[in-house]
Each structure stands twice: as structure tokens, then as C-alpha cells.
PDB file of C-alpha atoms in Angstrom:
ATOM      1  CA  MET E   1      88.575  26.108  59.034  1.00  0.00           C
ATOM      2  CA  THR E   2      85.353  28.058  61.230  1.00  0.00           C
ATOM      3  CA  TYR E   3      82.721  26.043  62.500  1.00  0.00           C
ATOM      4  CA  SER E   4      80.328  27.096  59.867  1.00  0.00           C
ATOM      5  CA  ALA E   5      82.353  26.027  57.194  1.00  0.00           C
ATOM      6  CA  TRP E   6      82.806  22.281  58.729  1.00  0.00           C
ATOM      7  CA  ILE E   7      79.031  22.349  59.313  1.00  0.00           C
ATOM      8  CA  ILE E   8      78.592  23.361  55.728  1.00  0.00           C
ATOM      9  CA  LEU E   9      81.549  20.754  54.029  1.00  0.00           C
ATOM     10  CA  THR E  10      79.902  18.169  56.414  1.00  0.00           C
ATOM     11  CA  ALA E  11      76.746  19.010  54.528  1.00  0.00           C
ATOM     12  CA  CYS E  12      77.951  19.069  51.396  1.00  0.00           C
ATOM     13  CA  LEU E  13      79.411  15.735  51.619  1.00  0.00           C
ATOM     14  CA  VAL E  14      75.818  14.419  52.638  1.00  0.00           C
ATOM     15  CA  GLY E  15      74.405  15.849  49.735  1.00  0.00           C
ATOM     16  CA  ALA E  16      76.825  14.701  47.056  1.00  0.00           C
ATOM     17  CA  THR E  17      76.905  11.026  48.363  1.00  0.00           C
ATOM     18  CA  CYS E  18      73.432  10.497  48.974  1.00  0.00           C
ATOM     19  CA  GLY E  19      72.842  12.176  45.334  1.00  0.00           C
ATOM     20  CA  LEU E  20      75.351   9.829  44.004  1.00  0.00           C
ATOM     21  CA  ILE E  21      73.494   6.609  45.049  1.00  0.00           C
ATOM     22  CA  GLY E  22      70.212   7.597  44.728  1.00  0.00           C
ATOM     23  CA  VAL E  23      70.422   7.919  41.283  1.00  0.00           C
ATOM     24  CA  PHE E  24      70.659   4.221  41.307  1.00  0.00           C
ATOM     25  CA  LEU E  25      67.741   4.014  43.654  1.00  0.00           C
ATOM     26  CA  ILE E  26      65.247   6.025  41.424  1.00  0.00           C
ATOM     27  CA  LEU E  27      66.491   3.962  37.956  1.00  0.00           C
ATOM     28  CA  ARG E  28      65.942   0.585  40.002  1.00  0.00           C
ATOM     29  CA  LYS E  29      62.344   1.815  41.475  1.00  0.00           C
ATOM     30  CA  MET E  30      64.129   1.506  44.582  1.00  0.00           C
ATOM     31  CA  ALA E  31      62.995   4.415  46.647  1.00  0.00           C
ATOM     32  CA  MET E  32      61.559   2.490  49.464  1.00  0.00           C
ATOM     33  CA  MET E  33      64.018   0.422  49.793  1.00  0.00           C
ATOM     34  CA  ALA E  34      66.113   4.144  51.030  1.00  0.00           C
ATOM     35  CA  ASP E  35      63.517   4.555  53.459  1.00  0.00           C
ATOM     36  CA  ALA E  36      63.878   0.645  54.762  1.00  0.00           C
ATOM     37  CA  ILE E  37      67.636   0.607  55.183  1.00  0.00           C
ATOM     38  CA  SER E  38      67.426   4.229  56.790  1.00  0.00           C
ATOM     39  CA  HIS E  39      65.382   2.968  59.600  1.00  0.00           C
ATOM     40  CA  THR E  40      67.396  -0.486  59.841  1.00  0.00           C
ATOM     41  CA  VAL E  41      70.586   0.406  60.078  1.00  0.00           C
ATOM     42  CA  LEU E  42      69.975   1.807  63.588  1.00  0.00           C
ATOM     43  CA  LEU E  43      69.809  -1.992  64.411  1.00  0.00           C
ATOM     44  CA  GLY E  44      73.366  -2.600  63.055  1.00  0.00           C
ATOM     45  CA  ILE E  45      74.606   0.867  64.986  1.00  0.00           C
ATOM     46  CA  VAL E  46      73.089  -0.359  68.153  1.00  0.00           C
ATOM     47  CA  ILE E  47      74.742  -3.863  68.005  1.00  0.00           C
ATOM     48  CA  ALA E  48      77.814  -2.306  67.213  1.00  0.00           C
ATOM     49  CA  PHE E  49      77.566   0.068  70.381  1.00  0.00           C
ATOM     50  CA  LEU E  50      77.174  -2.932  72.473  1.00  0.00           C
ATOM     51  CA  MET E  51      79.815  -4.392  71.515  1.00  0.00           C
ATOM     52  CA  THR E  52      82.564  -1.893  71.206  1.00  0.00           C
ATOM     53  CA  ARG E  53      80.986   0.885  73.666  1.00  0.00           C
ATOM     54  CA  GLU E  54      81.622   3.185  70.982  1.00  0.00           C
ATOM     55  CA  LEU E  55      79.719   5.479  69.025  1.00  0.00           C
ATOM     56  CA  SER E  56      81.921   6.487  65.950  1.00  0.00           C
ATOM     57  CA  GLY E  57      84.621   4.757  64.170  1.00  0.00           C
ATOM     58  CA  PRO E  58      85.063   2.098  61.253  1.00  0.00           C
ATOM     59  CA  HIS E  59      82.688  -0.823  62.791  1.00  0.00           C
ATOM     60  CA  MET E  60      80.241   1.807  62.114  1.00  0.00           C
ATOM     61  CA  LEU E  61      80.380   1.299  58.757  1.00  0.00           C
ATOM     62  CA  ILE E  62      81.557  -1.895  58.994  1.00  0.00           C
ATOM     63  CA  GLY E  63      78.857  -3.360  61.351  1.00  0.00           C
ATOM     64  CA  GLY E  64      76.399  -0.947  61.590  1.00  0.00           C
ATOM     65  CA  ALA E  65      76.062  -0.543  57.762  1.00  0.00           C
ATOM     66  CA  ILE E  66      77.023  -3.547  55.931  1.00  0.00           C
ATOM     67  CA  ILE E  67      75.616  -6.044  58.215  1.00  0.00           C
ATOM     68  CA  ALA E  68      72.275  -4.372  58.523  1.00  0.00           C
ATOM     69  CA  GLY E  69      72.187  -3.391  55.157  1.00  0.00           C
ATOM     70  CA  LEU E  70      72.635  -6.662  53.775  1.00  0.00           C
ATOM     71  CA  LEU E  71      70.309  -8.397  56.147  1.00  0.00           C
ATOM     72  CA  THR E  72      67.570  -6.326  54.952  1.00  0.00           C
ATOM     73  CA  ALA E  73      68.346  -6.765  51.372  1.00  0.00           C
ATOM     74  CA  PHE E  74      68.679 -10.668  52.214  1.00  0.00           C
ATOM     75  CA  PHE E  75      65.167 -10.783  53.887  1.00  0.00           C
ATOM     76  CA  VAL E  76      62.965  -8.292  51.682  1.00  0.00           C
ATOM     77  CA  GLN E  77      64.391 -10.818  48.872  1.00  0.00           C
ATOM     78  CA  TRP E  78      63.517 -13.612  50.289  1.00  0.00           C
ATOM     79  CA  LEU E  79      59.925 -12.561  51.260  1.00  0.00           C
ATOM     80  CA  HIS E  80      59.478 -11.849  47.929  1.00  0.00           C
ATOM     81  CA  THR E  81      60.389 -14.998  46.607  1.00  0.00           C
ATOM     82  CA  LEU E  82      57.538 -16.153  48.902  1.00  0.00           C
ATOM     83  CA  ASP E  83      55.121 -14.213  46.478  1.00  0.00           C
ATOM     84  CA  ILE E  84      55.076 -11.509  48.940  1.00  0.00           C
ATOM     85  CA  GLU E  85      55.098  -7.953  46.853  1.00  0.00           C
ATOM     86  CA  GLN E  86      58.220  -6.337  47.245  1.00  0.00           C
ATOM     87  CA  HIS E  87      57.194  -3.240  48.630  1.00  0.00           C
ATOM     88  CA  ALA E  88      55.266  -5.088  51.179  1.00  0.00           C
ATOM     89  CA  SER E  89      58.227  -7.157  51.807  1.00  0.00           C
ATOM     90  CA  MET E  90      60.397  -3.752  52.387  1.00  0.00           C
ATOM     91  CA  GLY E  91      57.565  -2.387  54.590  1.00  0.00           C
ATOM     92  CA  ILE E  92      57.577  -5.466  57.077  1.00  0.00           C
ATOM     93  CA  VAL E  93      61.559  -5.761  57.583  1.00  0.00           C
ATOM     94  CA  PHE E  94      62.498  -2.544  57.736  1.00  0.00           C
ATOM     95  CA  THR E  95      59.631  -1.754  60.765  1.00  0.00           C
ATOM     96  CA  THR E  96      60.200  -5.099  62.096  1.00  0.00           C
ATOM     97  CA  LEU E  97      64.208  -4.538  62.314  1.00  0.00           C
ATOM     98  CA  PHE E  98      63.721  -0.660  63.320  1.00  0.00           C
ATOM     99  CA  ALA E  99      61.387  -1.526  66.310  1.00  0.00           C
ATOM    100  CA  ILE E 100      63.997  -4.102  67.197  1.00  0.00           C
ATOM    101  CA  GLY E 101      66.408  -1.448  66.768  1.00  0.00           C
ATOM    102  CA  VAL E 102      64.382   1.015  69.201  1.00  0.00           C
ATOM    103  CA  ILE E 103      63.618  -1.329  71.742  1.00  0.00           C
ATOM    104  CA  LEU E 104      67.684  -2.275  72.378  1.00  0.00           C
ATOM    105  CA  ILE E 105      68.102   1.372  72.535  1.00  0.00           C
ATOM    106  CA  ALA E 106      65.461   1.721  75.260  1.00  0.00           C
ATOM    107  CA  THR E 107      66.364  -1.399  77.212  1.00  0.00           C
ATOM    108  CA  SER E 108      70.249  -1.597  76.900  1.00  0.00           C
ATOM    109  CA  VAL E 109      71.586   1.594  75.922  1.00  0.00           C
ATOM    110  CA  GLY E 110      69.358   4.216  77.426  1.00  0.00           C
ATOM    111  CA  ASN E 111      72.213   5.863  79.308  1.00  0.00           C
ATOM    112  CA  ALA E 112      74.483   6.507  76.494  1.00  0.00           C
ATOM    113  CA  HIS E 113      74.132   9.303  74.146  1.00  0.00           C
ATOM    114  CA  LEU E 114      72.408   7.186  71.705  1.00  0.00           C
ATOM    115  CA  ASP E 115      68.548   7.988  71.381  1.00  0.00           C
ATOM    116  CA  VAL E 116      65.875   7.589  69.036  1.00  0.00           C
ATOM    117  CA  LYS E 117      65.414  11.101  68.312  1.00  0.00           C
ATOM    118  CA  HIS E 118      69.243  11.447  67.534  1.00  0.00           C
ATOM    119  CA  ALA E 119      69.494   8.690  64.975  1.00  0.00           C
ATOM    120  CA  LEU E 120      66.343   9.936  63.328  1.00  0.00           C
ATOM    121  CA  MET E 121      66.587  13.264  63.412  1.00  0.00           C
ATOM    122  CA  GLY E 122      70.396  13.812  63.749  1.00  0.00           C
ATOM    123  CA  GLU E 123      72.215  17.212  64.685  1.00  0.00           C
ATOM    124  CA  ILE E 124      74.780  18.599  62.753  1.00  0.00           C
ATOM    125  CA  THR E 125      75.525  21.612  64.714  1.00  0.00           C
ATOM    126  CA  PHE E 126      77.339  19.154  67.150  1.00  0.00           C
ATOM    127  CA  ILE E 127      79.439  17.719  64.326  1.00  0.00           C
ATOM    128  CA  PRO E 128      82.408  20.242  64.530  1.00  0.00           C
ATOM    129  CA  TRP E 129      83.162  19.756  68.190  1.00  0.00           C
ATOM    130  CA  GLU E 130      84.053  15.720  68.280  1.00  0.00           C
ATOM    131  CA  THR E 131      87.635  15.763  65.939  1.00  0.00           C
ATOM    132  CA  ALA E 132      90.263  13.035  65.289  1.00  0.00           C
ATOM    133  CA  ALA E 133      93.537  13.530  63.968  1.00  0.00           C
ATOM    134  CA  VAL E 134      94.291  12.284  60.490  1.00  0.00           C
ATOM    135  CA  PRO E 135      97.231  11.884  58.734  1.00  0.00           C
ATOM    136  CA  LEU E 136      98.375  15.137  56.886  1.00  0.00           C
ATOM    137  CA  LEU E 137      95.274  16.787  57.688  1.00  0.00           C
ATOM    138  CA  GLY E 138      95.152  17.458  60.909  1.00  0.00           C
ATOM    139  CA  ASN E 139      92.242  17.524  63.412  1.00  0.00           C
ATOM    140  CA  ILE E 140      89.232  16.785  61.406  1.00  0.00           C
ATOM    141  CA  PRO E 141      85.520  15.860  62.817  1.00  0.00           C
ATOM    142  CA  VAL E 142      84.814  12.362  62.870  1.00  0.00           C
ATOM    143  CA  ALA E 143      81.708  12.632  60.818  1.00  0.00           C
ATOM    144  CA  THR E 144      83.445  14.601  58.489  1.00  0.00           C
ATOM    145  CA  THR E 145      85.923  11.814  57.887  1.00  0.00           C
ATOM    146  CA  MET E 146      83.399   9.358  57.807  1.00  0.00           C
ATOM    147  CA  LEU E 147      81.370  10.820  55.148  1.00  0.00           C
ATOM    148  CA  GLY E 148      84.407  11.536  53.185  1.00  0.00           C
ATOM    149  CA  LEU E 149      85.019   7.877  53.165  1.00  0.00           C
ATOM    150  CA  ALA E 150      81.751   7.063  52.024  1.00  0.00           C
ATOM    151  CA  PHE E 151      82.268   9.222  49.442  1.00  0.00           C
ATOM    152  CA  VAL E 152      85.274   8.162  48.276  1.00  0.00           C
ATOM    153  CA  ILE E 153      83.838   4.367  48.668  1.00  0.00           C
ATOM    154  CA  VAL E 154      80.758   5.301  46.626  1.00  0.00           C
ATOM    155  CA  LEU E 155      82.421   7.528  43.846  1.00  0.00           C
ATOM    156  CA  PHE E 156      84.930   4.411  43.568  1.00  0.00           C
ATOM    157  CA  PHE E 157      82.308   1.737  42.962  1.00  0.00           C
ATOM    158  CA  ILE E 158      80.822   3.703  40.813  1.00  0.00           C
ATOM    159  CA  LEU E 159      83.643   4.803  38.293  1.00  0.00           C
ATOM    160  CA  VAL E 160      84.992   1.134  38.260  1.00  0.00           C
ATOM    161  CA  PHE E 161      81.406  -0.627  37.971  1.00  0.00           C
ATOM    162  CA  TYR E 162      79.808   1.859  35.776  1.00  0.00           C
ATOM    163  CA  LYS E 163      78.942  -0.269  32.758  1.00  0.00           C
ATOM    164  CA  GLU E 164      77.640  -3.051  34.894  1.00  0.00           C
ATOM    165  CA  TRP E 165      75.701  -0.774  37.083  1.00  0.00           C
ATOM    166  CA  LYS E 166      73.963   1.219  34.057  1.00  0.00           C
ATOM    167  CA  ILE E 167      72.997  -2.478  32.397  1.00  0.00           C
ATOM    168  CA  THR E 168      71.851  -4.142  35.436  1.00  0.00           C
ATOM    169  CA  SER E 169      69.853  -0.914  36.257  1.00  0.00           C
ATOM    170  CA  PHE E 170      68.151  -0.033  33.161  1.00  0.00           C
ATOM    171  CA  ASP E 171      67.718  -4.329  31.903  1.00  0.00           C
ATOM    172  CA  PRO E 172      68.469  -7.041  34.687  1.00  0.00           C
ATOM    173  CA  ALA E 173      67.975  -9.693  32.732  1.00  0.00           C
ATOM    174  CA  LEU E 174      70.403  -8.506  29.678  1.00  0.00           C
ATOM    175  CA  ALA E 175      72.780  -8.217  32.138  1.00  0.00           C
ATOM    176  CA  ALA E 176      72.610 -11.651  33.787  1.00  0.00           C
ATOM    177  CA  SER E 177      72.587 -13.152  29.961  1.00  0.00           C
ATOM    178  CA  LEU E 178      76.089 -11.254  29.223  1.00  0.00           C
ATOM    179  CA  GLY E 179      77.352 -13.021  32.702  1.00  0.00           C
ATOM    180  CA  ILE E 180      77.083  -9.831  34.814  1.00  0.00           C
ATOM    181  CA  PRO E 181      76.401 -11.345  38.391  1.00  0.00           C
ATOM    182  CA  VAL E 182      73.146  -9.333  38.906  1.00  0.00           C
ATOM    183  CA  LEU E 183      72.589 -10.510  42.579  1.00  0.00           C
ATOM    184  CA  ILE E 184      75.838 -10.175  43.927  1.00  0.00           C
ATOM    185  CA  LEU E 185      75.512  -6.397  42.142  1.00  0.00           C
ATOM    186  CA  HIS E 186      72.506  -5.930  44.293  1.00  0.00           C
ATOM    187  CA  TYR E 187      73.882  -7.145  47.502  1.00  0.00           C
ATOM    188  CA  VAL E 188      77.225  -4.368  46.613  1.00  0.00           C
ATOM    189  CA  PHE E 189      74.882  -2.141  45.950  1.00  0.00           C
ATOM    190  CA  MET E 190      72.636  -2.360  48.984  1.00  0.00           C
ATOM    191  CA  SER E 191      75.940  -2.312  51.170  1.00  0.00           C
ATOM    192  CA  LEU E 192      76.757   1.351  49.373  1.00  0.00           C
ATOM    193  CA  VAL E 193      73.740   2.754  50.251  1.00  0.00           C
ATOM    194  CA  SER E 194      74.001   1.286  53.686  1.00  0.00           C
ATOM    195  CA  VAL E 195      77.400   2.675  54.500  1.00  0.00           C
ATOM    196  CA  THR E 196      76.131   6.213  52.773  1.00  0.00           C
ATOM    197  CA  THR E 197      73.257   5.944  55.329  1.00  0.00           C
ATOM    198  CA  VAL E 198      75.094   5.220  58.397  1.00  0.00           C
ATOM    199  CA  ALA E 199      78.023   8.006  57.480  1.00  0.00           C
ATOM    200  CA  ALA E 200      75.307  10.544  57.485  1.00  0.00           C
ATOM    201  CA  PHE E 201      73.268   9.653  60.453  1.00  0.00           C
ATOM    202  CA  ASP E 202      75.291  12.406  62.541  1.00  0.00           C
ATOM    203  CA  ALA E 203      74.567  15.062  59.951  1.00  0.00           C
ATOM    204  CA  VAL E 204      71.252  14.317  59.406  1.00  0.00           C
ATOM    205  CA  GLY E 205      69.408  11.757  60.896  1.00  0.00           C
ATOM    206  CA  ALA E 206      67.708   8.573  59.354  1.00  0.00           C
ATOM    207  CA  ILE E 207      64.667  10.490  57.897  1.00  0.00           C
ATOM    208  CA  MET E 208      66.653  13.314  56.480  1.00  0.00           C
ATOM    209  CA  VAL E 209      68.744  10.838  54.426  1.00  0.00           C
ATOM    210  CA  VAL E 210      65.816   9.429  53.024  1.00  0.00           C
ATOM    211  CA  ALA E 211      65.081  13.202  51.196  1.00  0.00           C
ATOM    212  CA  MET E 212      68.723  13.532  50.401  1.00  0.00           C
ATOM    213  CA  LEU E 213      68.548   9.938  48.699  1.00  0.00           C
ATOM    214  CA  ILE E 214      65.538  10.671  47.000  1.00  0.00           C
ATOM    215  CA  THR E 215      64.739  13.970  45.784  1.00  0.00           C
ATOM    216  CA  PRO E 216      67.893  15.638  44.364  1.00  0.00           C
ATOM    217  CA  ALA E 217      68.187  12.254  42.279  1.00  0.00           C
ATOM    218  CA  ALA E 218      64.333  12.885  41.053  1.00  0.00           C
ATOM    219  CA  SER E 219      65.187  16.261  40.415  1.00  0.00           C
ATOM    220  CA  ALA E 220      68.020  15.680  38.246  1.00  0.00           C
ATOM    221  CA  TYR E 221      65.952  12.577  36.195  1.00  0.00           C
ATOM    222  CA  LEU E 222      63.529  15.432  35.008  1.00  0.00           C
ATOM    223  CA  TRP E 223      65.998  17.245  33.369  1.00  0.00           C
ATOM    224  CA  THR E 224      68.164  14.803  31.404  1.00  0.00           C
ATOM    225  CA  ASP E 225      68.162  11.139  29.764  1.00  0.00           C
ATOM    226  CA  LYS E 226      71.803  10.535  30.394  1.00  0.00           C
ATOM    227  CA  LEU E 227      73.061   8.594  33.346  1.00  0.00           C
ATOM    228  CA  SER E 228      76.419  10.358  33.543  1.00  0.00           C
ATOM    229  CA  VAL E 229      74.906  13.821  33.266  1.00  0.00           C
ATOM    230  CA  MET E 230      72.637  12.563  36.167  1.00  0.00           C
ATOM    231  CA  LEU E 231      74.765  11.509  38.328  1.00  0.00           C
ATOM    232  CA  VAL E 232      76.804  14.920  38.174  1.00  0.00           C
ATOM    233  CA  MET E 233      73.622  17.229  38.463  1.00  0.00           C
ATOM    234  CA  SER E 234      71.951  14.891  41.005  1.00  0.00           C
ATOM    235  CA  SER E 235      75.140  15.200  43.373  1.00  0.00           C
ATOM    236  CA  SER E 236      75.241  18.902  42.420  1.00  0.00           C
ATOM    237  CA  PHE E 237      71.270  19.236  43.330  1.00  0.00           C
ATOM    238  CA  GLY E 238      72.550  17.283  46.920  1.00  0.00           C
ATOM    239  CA  VAL E 239      75.371  19.812  47.665  1.00  0.00           C
ATOM    240  CA  LEU E 240      73.177  23.062  46.514  1.00  0.00           C
ATOM    241  CA  SER E 241      70.428  21.716  48.946  1.00  0.00           C
ATOM    242  CA  ALA E 242      72.998  21.396  51.528  1.00  0.00           C
ATOM    243  CA  ILE E 243      74.612  24.991  51.255  1.00  0.00           C
ATOM    244  CA  LEU E 244      70.742  27.033  50.824  1.00  0.00           C
ATOM    245  CA  GLY E 245      69.624  24.783  54.114  1.00  0.00           C
ATOM    246  CA  TYR E 246      71.879  25.914  55.734  1.00  0.00           C
ATOM    247  CA  TYR E 247      71.757  29.375  55.172  1.00  0.00           C
ATOM    248  CA  ILE E 248      67.798  29.085  55.466  1.00  0.00           C
ATOM    249  CA  ALA E 249      68.436  27.929  58.880  1.00  0.00           C
ATOM    250  CA  THR E 250      70.698  30.752  59.772  1.00  0.00           C
ATOM    251  CA  VAL E 251      68.190  33.272  58.443  1.00  0.00           C
ATOM    252  CA  ILE E 252      64.644  31.911  59.898  1.00  0.00           C
ATOM    253  CA  ASP E 253      66.790  30.171  63.336  1.00  0.00           C
ATOM    254  CA  THR E 254      65.260  26.726  62.715  1.00  0.00           C
ATOM    255  CA  SER E 255      66.533  22.876  62.169  1.00  0.00           C
ATOM    256  CA  ILE E 256      69.323  22.695  59.784  1.00  0.00           C
ATOM    257  CA  SER E 257      68.439  19.192  58.957  1.00  0.00           C
ATOM    258  CA  GLY E 258      65.211  20.144  58.093  1.00  0.00           C
ATOM    259  CA  SER E 259      65.980  23.163  56.249  1.00  0.00           C
ATOM    260  CA  MET E 260      68.428  21.080  53.949  1.00  0.00           C
ATOM    261  CA  ALA E 261      65.276  18.433  53.504  1.00  0.00           C
ATOM    262  CA  LEU E 262      63.079  21.912  52.362  1.00  0.00           C
ATOM    263  CA  ALA E 263      65.632  22.605  50.029  1.00  0.00           C
ATOM    264  CA  THR E 264      65.667  19.409  48.011  1.00  0.00           C
ATOM    265  CA  GLY E 265      61.768  19.997  48.105  1.00  0.00           C
ATOM    266  CA  VAL E 266      62.390  22.888  46.222  1.00  0.00           C
ATOM    267  CA  ILE E 267      64.481  22.095  43.795  1.00  0.00           C
ATOM    268  CA  PHE E 268      62.493  19.475  43.237  1.00  0.00           C
ATOM    269  CA  ILE E 269      59.366  21.794  42.616  1.00  0.00           C
ATOM    270  CA  ILE E 270      61.543  23.916  40.527  1.00  0.00           C
ATOM    271  CA  SER E 271      62.715  20.693  38.427  1.00  0.00           C
ATOM    272  CA  PHE E 272      58.968  19.645  38.049  1.00  0.00           C
ATOM    273  CA  LEU E 273      58.091  22.980  37.009  1.00  0.00           C
ATOM    274  CA  PHE E 274      60.611  24.315  34.361  1.00  0.00           C
ATOM    275  CA  SER E 275      62.737  20.978  33.248  1.00  0.00           C
ATOM    276  CA  PRO E 276      62.734  21.375  29.442  1.00  0.00           C
ATOM    277  CA  LYS E 277      61.604  17.825  28.674  1.00  0.00           C
ATOM    278  CA  HIS E 278      59.244  16.629  31.505  1.00  0.00           C
ATOM    279  CA  GLY E 279      58.513  20.406  33.287  1.00  0.00           C
ATOM    280  CA  LEU E 280      54.805  21.367  33.487  1.00  0.00           C
ATOM    281  CA  VAL E 281      55.657  24.847  31.888  1.00  0.00           C
ATOM    282  CA  SER E 282      57.691  22.759  29.011  1.00  0.00           C
ATOM    283  CA  LYS E 283      54.811  20.448  28.113  1.00  0.00           C
ATOM    284  CA  TRP E 284      52.232  23.638  28.051  1.00  0.00           C
ATOM    285  CA  VAL E 285      54.445  25.639  25.914  1.00  0.00           C
ATOM    286  CA  LYS E 286      55.130  23.354  23.348  1.00  0.00           C
ATOM    287  CA  PRO E 287      51.237  22.383  22.511  1.00  0.00           C
ATOM    288  CA  ALA E 288      51.238  26.644  22.167  1.00  0.00           C
ATOM    289  CA  THR E 289      54.149  27.163  19.575  1.00  0.00           C
ATOM    290  CA  THR E 290      53.276  23.813  17.679  1.00  0.00           C
ATOM    291  CA  ASP E 291      50.188  25.785  16.998  1.00  0.00           C
ATOM    292  CA  VAL E 292      51.342  28.951  15.870  1.00  0.00           C
ATOM    293  CA  MET E 293      53.686  26.877  13.330  1.00  0.00           C
ATOM    294  CA  PRO E 294      52.363  26.848   9.723  1.00  0.00           C
TER     295      PRO E 294
END
């Protein structure tokens, strides 16, 4: 594959994976949690690096993602049980853990290829240069491999536990009454969000992950009320945003990650205006049509 093709493929994997997991964030009204985890995983990544002295590999998904994500979810839930509003709990936890990660970078790993700007913004143009041999596939960029693995993991859990995710997202009380382990599924879901975030760090950075997690799902939410369709549309919007963002960046010579985030916003605006049920244009047209009919 060409240099550009690897960049586009990697970006599409980010869009597809974030699009899938973002649907459940929107339905569970946990958009802020995406922002929280996308920042707190920085602490997990730094700790994993201090232990292994490597910036890539499975330990990043295990140490950086799962541990940091579970810690975030646990502390947010714990503060919420102390009668602190959930959004306030998220703000307290993610700013504190993120600050610890920044301090560790500044004091302990400042000479490594790991800094706050890299973690927040990412640099997808460097992705094709760091490769690893994959059986049957040859040399593949490490970030692409990590994102492919994250996509498979997320897709597997969504397909296997589709009914459980659906019930717990719409009616947690009903799910609990049916014997579904709501709390365990909640922490599994937080782990999936964390895995997705860490896998996308090299490609688009923490800030752009938030855009990919939330905006495609919010756009899909405007087009359909059916969960399965919403999942497909959200993932497709993420892929479309990745492709459009790349070509926008190429034409105007600017940040690829920033252009991808811009593309998600453009798709959301189009959805907000023209979606058949919730779009502004549809709401304006329907009353007028109703007045004409006898």
C-alpha cells in the first residue's frame, strides 16, 4: 500500500471504531465520559511507558487503556455515590488524573518521544514509518495494527452482548430486574472506550478522539431511531469524516487530525439541517405541508 493509503486506512479505523462505541455514549448520556477517559488514559500510558520503556505494544492497551479507564469509571462512580453530580465527578477525576500524567511527562519522561502535544494532537503523518511484521499480512504500521485490533475487540463485544448493551443503555432498571449484571457491563463498556482511545492516540490524539467518539454518533442519532441502523450510520460517518478530512488537509495544507474533526462537524451540520425527522428543514417543511392538505 502507498504512504497515503496507510494514513487513510488508519484514519478510517479510528472513525469506524469510535463511531461504534460513540453510539452507546450518546444513548447513555455519557458524552462527557469520552472527554474524561481520552485525557485520563494519558496517565495510564505514562505509567506503562515508565514500566516498559516502550511507546507501543499490547501493554499500552492493557496498562494505558483498561487500567486508566477503569480507575476513571470507579472514581467517578464513587464520587457520585457521595452525592456529587456525575458531570462534576467526571470533571474532578479527569482533570486530576490528567494533571498527574502531565506532571509525570514533564518530570520523568521528558527526554522520550512522548509529550503533551503528541498525546493531545497526535500526528497521523508519522504512522506509516513505524511498522511491525504481522503473520500473513507482512509489515504493517504499528498504529494501524493497534487500531485494527481495537476495532475487532469493540465489534466482538457489541455483537456478542448486543441485547445486553441495548437494554442497559435504554433502561438500566429493567436490565437489573432481568438479572443482567449492569455494573459489570458498565465497567466493560468503560474499558472498551479506553481501548479505543489509547489505540487512536498516535493517529489523532486525545482531543480529536473526542470529536470522533461523539459527533458521528450524534449525527446518526438524528437520522434514525433504530439502534442497529444507528451503529452502521455512526461508523460510516466516522469513516467518511476520516476520508473527507484527509483530502481537505491535502488541499489546504493543514492538520489532518484537525481536518477530520472539522469533517465530523460538517456532517453533523448537514444532519442537523436535513435529517428527515429531526432536521430543521424537515420541521419547517412539515407544518407548511400540513396547512395545504384539506
